[in-house]
Coordinates of C-alpha atoms in Angstrom, one line a residue:
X1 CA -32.7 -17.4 9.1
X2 CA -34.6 -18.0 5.9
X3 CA -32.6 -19.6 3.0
X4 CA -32.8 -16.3 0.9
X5 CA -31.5 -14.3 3.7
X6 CA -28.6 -16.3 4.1
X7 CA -27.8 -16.1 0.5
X8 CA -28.2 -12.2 0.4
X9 CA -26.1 -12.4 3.4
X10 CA -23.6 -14.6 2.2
X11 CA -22.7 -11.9 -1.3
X12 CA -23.5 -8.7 0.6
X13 CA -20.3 -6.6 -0.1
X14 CA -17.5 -6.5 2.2
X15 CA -17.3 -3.3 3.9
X16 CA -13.9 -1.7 4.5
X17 CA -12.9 0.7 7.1
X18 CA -11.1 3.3 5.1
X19 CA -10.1 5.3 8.2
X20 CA -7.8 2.1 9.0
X21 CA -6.9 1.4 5.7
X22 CA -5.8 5.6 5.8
X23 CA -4.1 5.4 8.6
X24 CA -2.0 2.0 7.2
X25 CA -1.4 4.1 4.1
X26 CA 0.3 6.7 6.3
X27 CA 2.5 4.3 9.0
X28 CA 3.9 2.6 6.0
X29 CA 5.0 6.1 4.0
X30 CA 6.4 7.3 7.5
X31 CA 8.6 4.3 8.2
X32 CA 9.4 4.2 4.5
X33 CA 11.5 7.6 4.9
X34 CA 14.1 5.8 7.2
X35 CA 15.2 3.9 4.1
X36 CA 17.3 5.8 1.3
X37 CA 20.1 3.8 0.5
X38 CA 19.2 4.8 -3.8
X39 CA 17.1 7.3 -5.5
X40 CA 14.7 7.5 -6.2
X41 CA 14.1 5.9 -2.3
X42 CA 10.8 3.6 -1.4
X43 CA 9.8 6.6 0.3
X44 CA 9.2 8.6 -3.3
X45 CA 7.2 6.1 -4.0
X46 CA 5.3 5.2 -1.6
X47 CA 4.6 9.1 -1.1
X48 CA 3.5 9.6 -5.2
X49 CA 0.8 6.8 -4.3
X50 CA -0.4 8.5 -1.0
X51 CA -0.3 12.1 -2.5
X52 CA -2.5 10.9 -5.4
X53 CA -5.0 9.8 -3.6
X54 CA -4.8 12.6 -1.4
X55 CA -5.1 14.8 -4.6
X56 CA -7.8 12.9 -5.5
X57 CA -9.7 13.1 -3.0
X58 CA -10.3 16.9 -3.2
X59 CA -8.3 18.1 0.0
X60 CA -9.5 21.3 1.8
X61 CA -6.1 23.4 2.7
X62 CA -6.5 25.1 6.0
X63 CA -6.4 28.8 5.9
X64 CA -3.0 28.7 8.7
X65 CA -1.2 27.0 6.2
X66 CA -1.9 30.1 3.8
X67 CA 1.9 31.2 4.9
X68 CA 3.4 27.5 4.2
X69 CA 2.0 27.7 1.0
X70 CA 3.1 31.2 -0.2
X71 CA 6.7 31.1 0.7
X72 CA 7.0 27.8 -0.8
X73 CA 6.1 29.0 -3.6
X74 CA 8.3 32.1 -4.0
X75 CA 11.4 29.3 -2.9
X76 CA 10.5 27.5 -6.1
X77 CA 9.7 30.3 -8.1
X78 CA 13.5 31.4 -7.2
X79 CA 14.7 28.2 -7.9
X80 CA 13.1 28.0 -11.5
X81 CA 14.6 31.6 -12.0
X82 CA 17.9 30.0 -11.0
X83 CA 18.0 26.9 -13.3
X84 CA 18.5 29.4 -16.3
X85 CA 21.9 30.2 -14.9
X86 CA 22.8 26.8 -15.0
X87 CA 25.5 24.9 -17.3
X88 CA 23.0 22.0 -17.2
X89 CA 19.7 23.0 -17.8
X90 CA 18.4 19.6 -17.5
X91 CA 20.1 18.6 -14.1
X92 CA 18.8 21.9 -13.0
X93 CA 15.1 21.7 -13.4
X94 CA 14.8 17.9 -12.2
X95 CA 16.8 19.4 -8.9
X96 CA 14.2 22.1 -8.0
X97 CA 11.7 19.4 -9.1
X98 CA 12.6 17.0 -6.6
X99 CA 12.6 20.4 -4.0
X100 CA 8.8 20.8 -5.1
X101 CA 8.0 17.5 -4.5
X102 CA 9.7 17.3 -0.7
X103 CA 7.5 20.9 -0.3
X104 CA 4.4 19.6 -1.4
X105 CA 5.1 16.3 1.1
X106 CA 5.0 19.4 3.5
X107 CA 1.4 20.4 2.8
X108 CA 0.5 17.0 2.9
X109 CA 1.4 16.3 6.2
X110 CA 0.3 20.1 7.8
X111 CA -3.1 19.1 5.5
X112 CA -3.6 15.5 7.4
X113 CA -2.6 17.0 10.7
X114 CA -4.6 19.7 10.7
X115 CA -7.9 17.6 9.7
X116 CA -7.4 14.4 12.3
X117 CA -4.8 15.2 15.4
X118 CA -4.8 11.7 16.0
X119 CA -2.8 11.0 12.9
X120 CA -0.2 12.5 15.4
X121 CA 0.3 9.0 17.1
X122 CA 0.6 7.4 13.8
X123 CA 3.1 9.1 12.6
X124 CA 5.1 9.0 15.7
X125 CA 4.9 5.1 16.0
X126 CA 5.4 4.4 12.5
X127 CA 8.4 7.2 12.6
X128 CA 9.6 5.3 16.0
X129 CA 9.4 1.8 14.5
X130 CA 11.8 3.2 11.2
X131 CA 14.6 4.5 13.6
X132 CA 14.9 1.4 15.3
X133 CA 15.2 -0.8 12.3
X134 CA 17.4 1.9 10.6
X135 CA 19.4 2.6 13.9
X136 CA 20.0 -1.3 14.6
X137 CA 21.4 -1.6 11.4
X138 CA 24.1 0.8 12.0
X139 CA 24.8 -0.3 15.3
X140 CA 25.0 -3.9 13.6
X141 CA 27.3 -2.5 10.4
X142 CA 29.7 -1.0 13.0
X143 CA 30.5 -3.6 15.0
X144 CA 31.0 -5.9 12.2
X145 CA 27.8 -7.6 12.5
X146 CA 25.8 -6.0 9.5
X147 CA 26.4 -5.5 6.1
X148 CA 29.5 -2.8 5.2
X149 CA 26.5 -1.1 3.2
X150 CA 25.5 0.4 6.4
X151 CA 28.7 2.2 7.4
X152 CA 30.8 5.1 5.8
X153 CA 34.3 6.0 6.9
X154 CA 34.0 4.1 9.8
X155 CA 31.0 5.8 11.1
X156 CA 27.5 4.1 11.6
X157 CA 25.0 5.8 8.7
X158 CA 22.1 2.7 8.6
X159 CA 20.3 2.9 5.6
X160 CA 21.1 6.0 4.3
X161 CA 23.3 7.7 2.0
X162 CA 25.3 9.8 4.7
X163 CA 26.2 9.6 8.6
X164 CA 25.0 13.3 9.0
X165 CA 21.6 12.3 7.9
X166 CA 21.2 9.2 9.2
X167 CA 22.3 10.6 13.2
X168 CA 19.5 14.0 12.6
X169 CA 17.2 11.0 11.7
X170 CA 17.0 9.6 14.8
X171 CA 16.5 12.7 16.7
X172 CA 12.3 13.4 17.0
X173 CA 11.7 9.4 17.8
X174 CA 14.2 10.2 20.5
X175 CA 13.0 13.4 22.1
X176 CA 9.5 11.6 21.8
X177 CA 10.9 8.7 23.9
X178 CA 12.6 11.5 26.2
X179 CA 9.4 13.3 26.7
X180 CA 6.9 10.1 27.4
X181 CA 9.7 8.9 30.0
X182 CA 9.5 12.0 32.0
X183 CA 6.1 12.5 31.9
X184 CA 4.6 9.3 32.7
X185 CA 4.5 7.0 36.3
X186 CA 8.2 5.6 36.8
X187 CA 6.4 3.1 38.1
X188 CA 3.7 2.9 35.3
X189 CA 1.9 -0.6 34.8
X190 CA 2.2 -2.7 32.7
X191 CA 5.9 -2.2 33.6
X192 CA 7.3 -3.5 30.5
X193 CA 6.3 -0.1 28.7
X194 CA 8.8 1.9 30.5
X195 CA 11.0 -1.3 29.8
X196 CA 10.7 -1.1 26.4
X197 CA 10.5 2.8 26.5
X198 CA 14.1 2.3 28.1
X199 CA 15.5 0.0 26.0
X200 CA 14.6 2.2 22.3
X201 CA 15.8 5.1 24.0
X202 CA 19.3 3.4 24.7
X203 CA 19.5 1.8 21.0
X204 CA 18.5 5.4 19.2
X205 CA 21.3 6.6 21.7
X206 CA 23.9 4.5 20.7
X207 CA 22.8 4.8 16.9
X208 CA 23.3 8.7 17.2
X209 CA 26.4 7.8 19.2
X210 CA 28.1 5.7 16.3
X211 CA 26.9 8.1 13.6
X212 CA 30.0 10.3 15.1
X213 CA 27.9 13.3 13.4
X214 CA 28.6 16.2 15.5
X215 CA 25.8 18.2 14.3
X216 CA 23.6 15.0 15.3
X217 CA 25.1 14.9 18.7
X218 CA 24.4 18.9 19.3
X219 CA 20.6 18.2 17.8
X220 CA 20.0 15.3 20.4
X221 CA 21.7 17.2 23.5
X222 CA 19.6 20.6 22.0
X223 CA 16.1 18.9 21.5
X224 CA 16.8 16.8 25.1
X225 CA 17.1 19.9 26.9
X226 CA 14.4 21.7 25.4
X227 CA 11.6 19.6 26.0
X228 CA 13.3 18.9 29.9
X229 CA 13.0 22.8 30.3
X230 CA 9.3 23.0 27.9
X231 CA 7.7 20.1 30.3
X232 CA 9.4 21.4 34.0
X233 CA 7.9 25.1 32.8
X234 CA 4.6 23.4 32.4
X235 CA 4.6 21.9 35.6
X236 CA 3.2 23.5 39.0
X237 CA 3.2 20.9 41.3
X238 CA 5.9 20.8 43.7
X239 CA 5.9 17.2 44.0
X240 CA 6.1 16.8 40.0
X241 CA 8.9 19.4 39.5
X242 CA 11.2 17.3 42.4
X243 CA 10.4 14.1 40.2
X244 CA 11.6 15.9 37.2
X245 CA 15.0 16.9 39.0
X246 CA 15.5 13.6 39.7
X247 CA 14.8 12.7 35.9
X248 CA 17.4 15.3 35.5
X249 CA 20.0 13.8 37.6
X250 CA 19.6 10.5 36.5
X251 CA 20.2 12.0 33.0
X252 CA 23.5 13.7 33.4
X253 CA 24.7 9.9 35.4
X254 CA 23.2 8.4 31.9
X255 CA 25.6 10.3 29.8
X256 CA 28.7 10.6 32.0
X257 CA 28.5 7.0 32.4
X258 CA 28.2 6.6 28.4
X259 CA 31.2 8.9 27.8
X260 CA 33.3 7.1 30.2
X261 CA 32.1 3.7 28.4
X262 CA 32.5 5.0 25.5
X263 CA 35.9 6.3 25.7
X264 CA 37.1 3.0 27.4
X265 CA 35.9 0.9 23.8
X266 CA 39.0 0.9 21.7
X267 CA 36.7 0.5 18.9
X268 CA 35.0 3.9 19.7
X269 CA 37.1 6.1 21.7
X270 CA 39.5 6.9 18.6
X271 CA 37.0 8.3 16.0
X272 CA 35.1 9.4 19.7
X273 CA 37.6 11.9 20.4
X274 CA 38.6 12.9 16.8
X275 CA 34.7 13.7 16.0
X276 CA 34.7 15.6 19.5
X277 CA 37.3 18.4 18.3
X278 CA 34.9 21.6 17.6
X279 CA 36.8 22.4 14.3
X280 CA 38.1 19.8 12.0
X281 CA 40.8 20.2 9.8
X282 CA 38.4 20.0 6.7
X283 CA 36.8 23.6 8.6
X284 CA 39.8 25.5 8.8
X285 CA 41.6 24.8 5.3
X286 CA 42.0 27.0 2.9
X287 CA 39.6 26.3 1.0
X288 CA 37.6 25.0 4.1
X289 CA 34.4 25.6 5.2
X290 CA 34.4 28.4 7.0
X291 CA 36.9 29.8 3.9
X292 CA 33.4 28.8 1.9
X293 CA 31.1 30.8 3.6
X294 CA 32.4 33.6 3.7
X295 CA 33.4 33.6 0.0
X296 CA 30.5 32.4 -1.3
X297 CA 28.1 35.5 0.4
X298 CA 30.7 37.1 -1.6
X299 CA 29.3 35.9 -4.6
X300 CA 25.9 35.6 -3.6
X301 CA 26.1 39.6 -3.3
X302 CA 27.1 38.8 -7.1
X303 CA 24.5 37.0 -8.5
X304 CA 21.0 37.8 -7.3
X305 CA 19.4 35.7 -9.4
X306 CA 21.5 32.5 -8.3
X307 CA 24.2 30.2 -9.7
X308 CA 21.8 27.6 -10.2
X309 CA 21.3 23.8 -8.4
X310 CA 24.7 22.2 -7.8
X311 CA 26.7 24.9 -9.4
X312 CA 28.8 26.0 -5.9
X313 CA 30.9 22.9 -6.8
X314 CA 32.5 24.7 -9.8
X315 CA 33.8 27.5 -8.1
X316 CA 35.1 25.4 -4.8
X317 CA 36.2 21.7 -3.9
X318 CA 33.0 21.4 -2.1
X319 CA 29.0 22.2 -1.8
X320 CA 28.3 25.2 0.9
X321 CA 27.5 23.3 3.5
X322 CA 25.4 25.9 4.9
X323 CA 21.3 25.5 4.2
X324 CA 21.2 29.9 4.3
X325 CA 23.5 30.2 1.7
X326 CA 23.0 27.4 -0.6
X327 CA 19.3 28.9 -0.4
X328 CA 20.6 32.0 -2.1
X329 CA 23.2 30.5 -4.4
X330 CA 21.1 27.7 -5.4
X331 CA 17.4 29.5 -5.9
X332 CA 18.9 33.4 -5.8
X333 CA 17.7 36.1 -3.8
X334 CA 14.0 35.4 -4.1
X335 CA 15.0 31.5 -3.1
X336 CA 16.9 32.8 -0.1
X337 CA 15.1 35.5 1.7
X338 CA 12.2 32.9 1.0
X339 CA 14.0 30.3 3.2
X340 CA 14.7 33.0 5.7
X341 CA 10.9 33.9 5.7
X342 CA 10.0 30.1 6.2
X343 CA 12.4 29.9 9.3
X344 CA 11.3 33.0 10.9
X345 CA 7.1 32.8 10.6
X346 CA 7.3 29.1 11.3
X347 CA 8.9 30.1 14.6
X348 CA 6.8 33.0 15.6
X349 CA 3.7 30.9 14.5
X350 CA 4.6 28.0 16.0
X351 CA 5.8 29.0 19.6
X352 CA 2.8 30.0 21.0
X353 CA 1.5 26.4 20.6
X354 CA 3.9 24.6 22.0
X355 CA 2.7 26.5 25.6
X356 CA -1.2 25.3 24.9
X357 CA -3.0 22.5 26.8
X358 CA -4.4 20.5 24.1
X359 CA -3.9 17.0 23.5
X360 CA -1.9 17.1 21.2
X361 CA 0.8 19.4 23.3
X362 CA 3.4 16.5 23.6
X363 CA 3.9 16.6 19.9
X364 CA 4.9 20.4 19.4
X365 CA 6.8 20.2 22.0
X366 CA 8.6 17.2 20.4
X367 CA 8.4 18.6 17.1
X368 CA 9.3 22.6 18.3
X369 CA 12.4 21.8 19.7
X370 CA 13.8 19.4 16.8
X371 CA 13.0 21.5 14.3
X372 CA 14.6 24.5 15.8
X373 CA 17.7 22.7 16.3
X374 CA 17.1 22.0 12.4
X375 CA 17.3 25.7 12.2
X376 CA 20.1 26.3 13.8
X377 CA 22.2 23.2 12.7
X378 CA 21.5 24.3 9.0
X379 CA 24.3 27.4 10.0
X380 CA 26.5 24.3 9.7
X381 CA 24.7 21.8 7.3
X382 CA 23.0 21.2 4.2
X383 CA 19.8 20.3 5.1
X384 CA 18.3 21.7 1.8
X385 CA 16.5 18.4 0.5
X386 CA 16.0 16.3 3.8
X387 CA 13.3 14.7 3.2
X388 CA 12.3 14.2 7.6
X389 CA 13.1 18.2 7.7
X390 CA 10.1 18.7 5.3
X391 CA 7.9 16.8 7.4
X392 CA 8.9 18.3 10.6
X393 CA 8.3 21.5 8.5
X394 CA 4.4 20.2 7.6
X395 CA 4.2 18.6 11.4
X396 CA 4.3 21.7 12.5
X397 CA 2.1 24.0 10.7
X398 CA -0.3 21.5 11.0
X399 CA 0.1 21.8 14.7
X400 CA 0.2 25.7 14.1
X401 CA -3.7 25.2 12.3
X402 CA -5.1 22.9 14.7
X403 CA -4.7 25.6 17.2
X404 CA -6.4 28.0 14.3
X405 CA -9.0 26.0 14.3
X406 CA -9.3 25.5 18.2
X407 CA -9.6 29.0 18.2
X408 CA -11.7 29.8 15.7
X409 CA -14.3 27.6 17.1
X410 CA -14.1 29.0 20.6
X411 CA -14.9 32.4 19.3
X412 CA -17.9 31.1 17.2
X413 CA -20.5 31.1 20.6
X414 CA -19.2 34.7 21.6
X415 CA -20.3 35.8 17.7
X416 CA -23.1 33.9 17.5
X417 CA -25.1 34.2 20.8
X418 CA -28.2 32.4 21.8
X419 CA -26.6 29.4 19.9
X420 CA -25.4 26.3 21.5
X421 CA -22.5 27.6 22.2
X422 CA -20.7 24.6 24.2
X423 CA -22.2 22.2 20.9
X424 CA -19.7 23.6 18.8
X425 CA -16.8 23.1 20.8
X426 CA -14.2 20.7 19.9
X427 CA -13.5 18.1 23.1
X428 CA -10.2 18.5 22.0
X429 CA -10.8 22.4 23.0
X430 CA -12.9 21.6 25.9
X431 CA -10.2 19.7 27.7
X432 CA -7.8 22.1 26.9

């Protein structure tokens, strides 16, 4: 090589892969959200910087999403209304604030989704590798072995503010791990991947064990289930559905053998069979929370146009504790039959794709089941500012336009014929 070539060589600019650098971007905001000890959390602001670029890069919305988009829209609209009834105008408005900034995280994620599926496994590693950080640290602050930071009232909570956030957490890395378990080889080589499979599954478990969160526990036995029954219902093989049994079988000696552990620990049985009672004393007061519900759709009835962000607490010892009703006392009747509308067409829209072949079928199956059990839970819950339930929310009507757009391009050779009809089919479709 000629001395001039080397030189041009030599200061030739460095070319970056910005696909890798994207997908970096995106593991490092995921795993970020495990973290929310203070506010605002890393995950804020890791999330600003990746939504600026992605505003500045001129994002395409995909027409599915249109639904997404409009009901959020009417929720905040509602919750704007709602500030003005509010003794604290400014405490108000930076509330529903911080609710359009979790929504818009939603469009984000349905946006990326929906343009690269394999963004899928990114998020699902990067999601994986938070829980087990987050979960060890709880396990660790329980026993004693941790920082007291990462415990409340004797229950495990990690790095976040509250036990019955921390346990919900945990959930979709865990039905991910439950689904890849019973669909792959037992037997599958290397064998250190089911090893290491085994041995995440059992630390989430115990995690979501010590966060004595009942609505956690009901969310992992829910979402377990459900993608058990989602996968056997996909299966015709004989041969396959008798290995599933025995998946089944080993599962219900798994948990008997963890309650009877668990109850034989002085250090867990006590708070074990406390948590376990259906109703606590704190539901059945006076003033409880059932008392709550039912007298605040009493006022809801009221006030259509809300009582405005964190107003409940003036009229009771406590917030609502139910994600329905704060949607209509916080953000009024527009806010609330908004959230009802976002519950009900994300369901019908995103059921059928959870029974489609594609590739990407393991994660809205995952994804389905967890954020149904979000659904229901929120009977129970406040879930209204959860920062993983908007992202399950954006997972899945990205899932719901990838299947749009699966679609759409399979009808495109029917409309269009004498073109290459099989050219303009995704493989993604193809294999499906």
């Amino acid at each position: 090589m000629s001395h001039a070539a080397t030189r041009s060589a030599r200061f030739a600019p460095v070319a970056f892969d910005t696909a890798r650098l994207g997908r970096a971007a995106l593991w490092v905001v995921v795993f970020l959200g495990g973290f929310v000890l203070n506010e605002p959390a890393p995950y804020e602001l890791a999330m600003v910087a990746g939504l600026g670029l992605w505003l500045l890069s001129a994002p395409r919305l995909p027409v599915a999403i249109a639904p997404l988009i409009v009901i959020v829209t009417l929720f905040l609209s509602g919750g704007l209304i709602a500030t003005l009834m509010s003794d604290d105008f400014g405490e108000a408005i930076m509330y529903i604030a911080v609710t359009g900034f979790l929504a818009v995280t939603a469009l984000f994620f349905a946006a990326i989704v929906a343009q690269a599926p394999d963004r899928l496994t990114t998020i699902s590693n990067a999601y994986l590798a938070s829980a087990l950080v987050v979960g060890a640290l709880g396990i660790a602050g329980y026993f004693g072995y941790g920082h007291a930071i990462f415990t409340l009232y004797g229950r495990a909570k990690g790095t976040f503010q509250d036990p019955n956030v921390f346990g919900p957490f945990l959930v979709l890395p865990w039905t991910v791990l439950v689904h890849t378990l019973i669909t792959r080889p037992v037997l599958e080589r290397p064998f250190w991947r089911q090893a290491g499979r085994l041995a995440a599954l059992a630390v989430l478990t115990l995690a979501i064990l010590l966060s004595f969160s009942r609505a956690a526990w009901g969310l992992a036995v829910f979402s377990g289930l459900g993608v058990y029954l989602l996968v056997f219902m996909g299966t015709r093989d004989a041969r396959e559905r008798a290995r599933l049994l025995g998946f089944a079988l080993a599962g219900v000696v798994a948990f008997a053998a963890l309650v009877v552990v668990s109850l034989s620990l002085d250090s867990i049985s006590g708070m074990l069979l406390q948590r376990a009672k259906l109703v606590q004393d704190y539901d059945a007061a006076r003033l409880g929370r059932f008392a709550r519900y039912v007298l605040g759709f009493q006022i809801v009835v009221d006030h259509p146009f809300g009582l405005g962000p964190l107003q409940f607490r003036n009229f009771f010892p406590e917030d609502e504790h139910n994600t329905y009703m704060k949607a209509f006392t916080t953000y009024g009747w527009l806010g609330g039959i908004s959230y009802l509308a976002l519950v009900i067409v994300t369901f019908r829209a995103f059921l059928p794709v959870v029974f489609q072949p594609r590739p990407w079928q393991w994660a809205a199956r995952c994804v389905f089941v967890v954020l149904v059990g979000h659904m229901m839970m929120s009977f129970i819950i406040d879930t209204d500012r959860w920062r993983h339930l908007y992202m399950l929310y954006g997972l899945a009507w990205g899932l719901v336009a990838l299947e749009h757009a699966v679609r759409a391009r399979a009808k495109r050779p029917v409309e269009n014929r004498g073109s290459t009809a099989v050219s303009m089919l995704a493989p993604d479709a193809r294999s499906g």
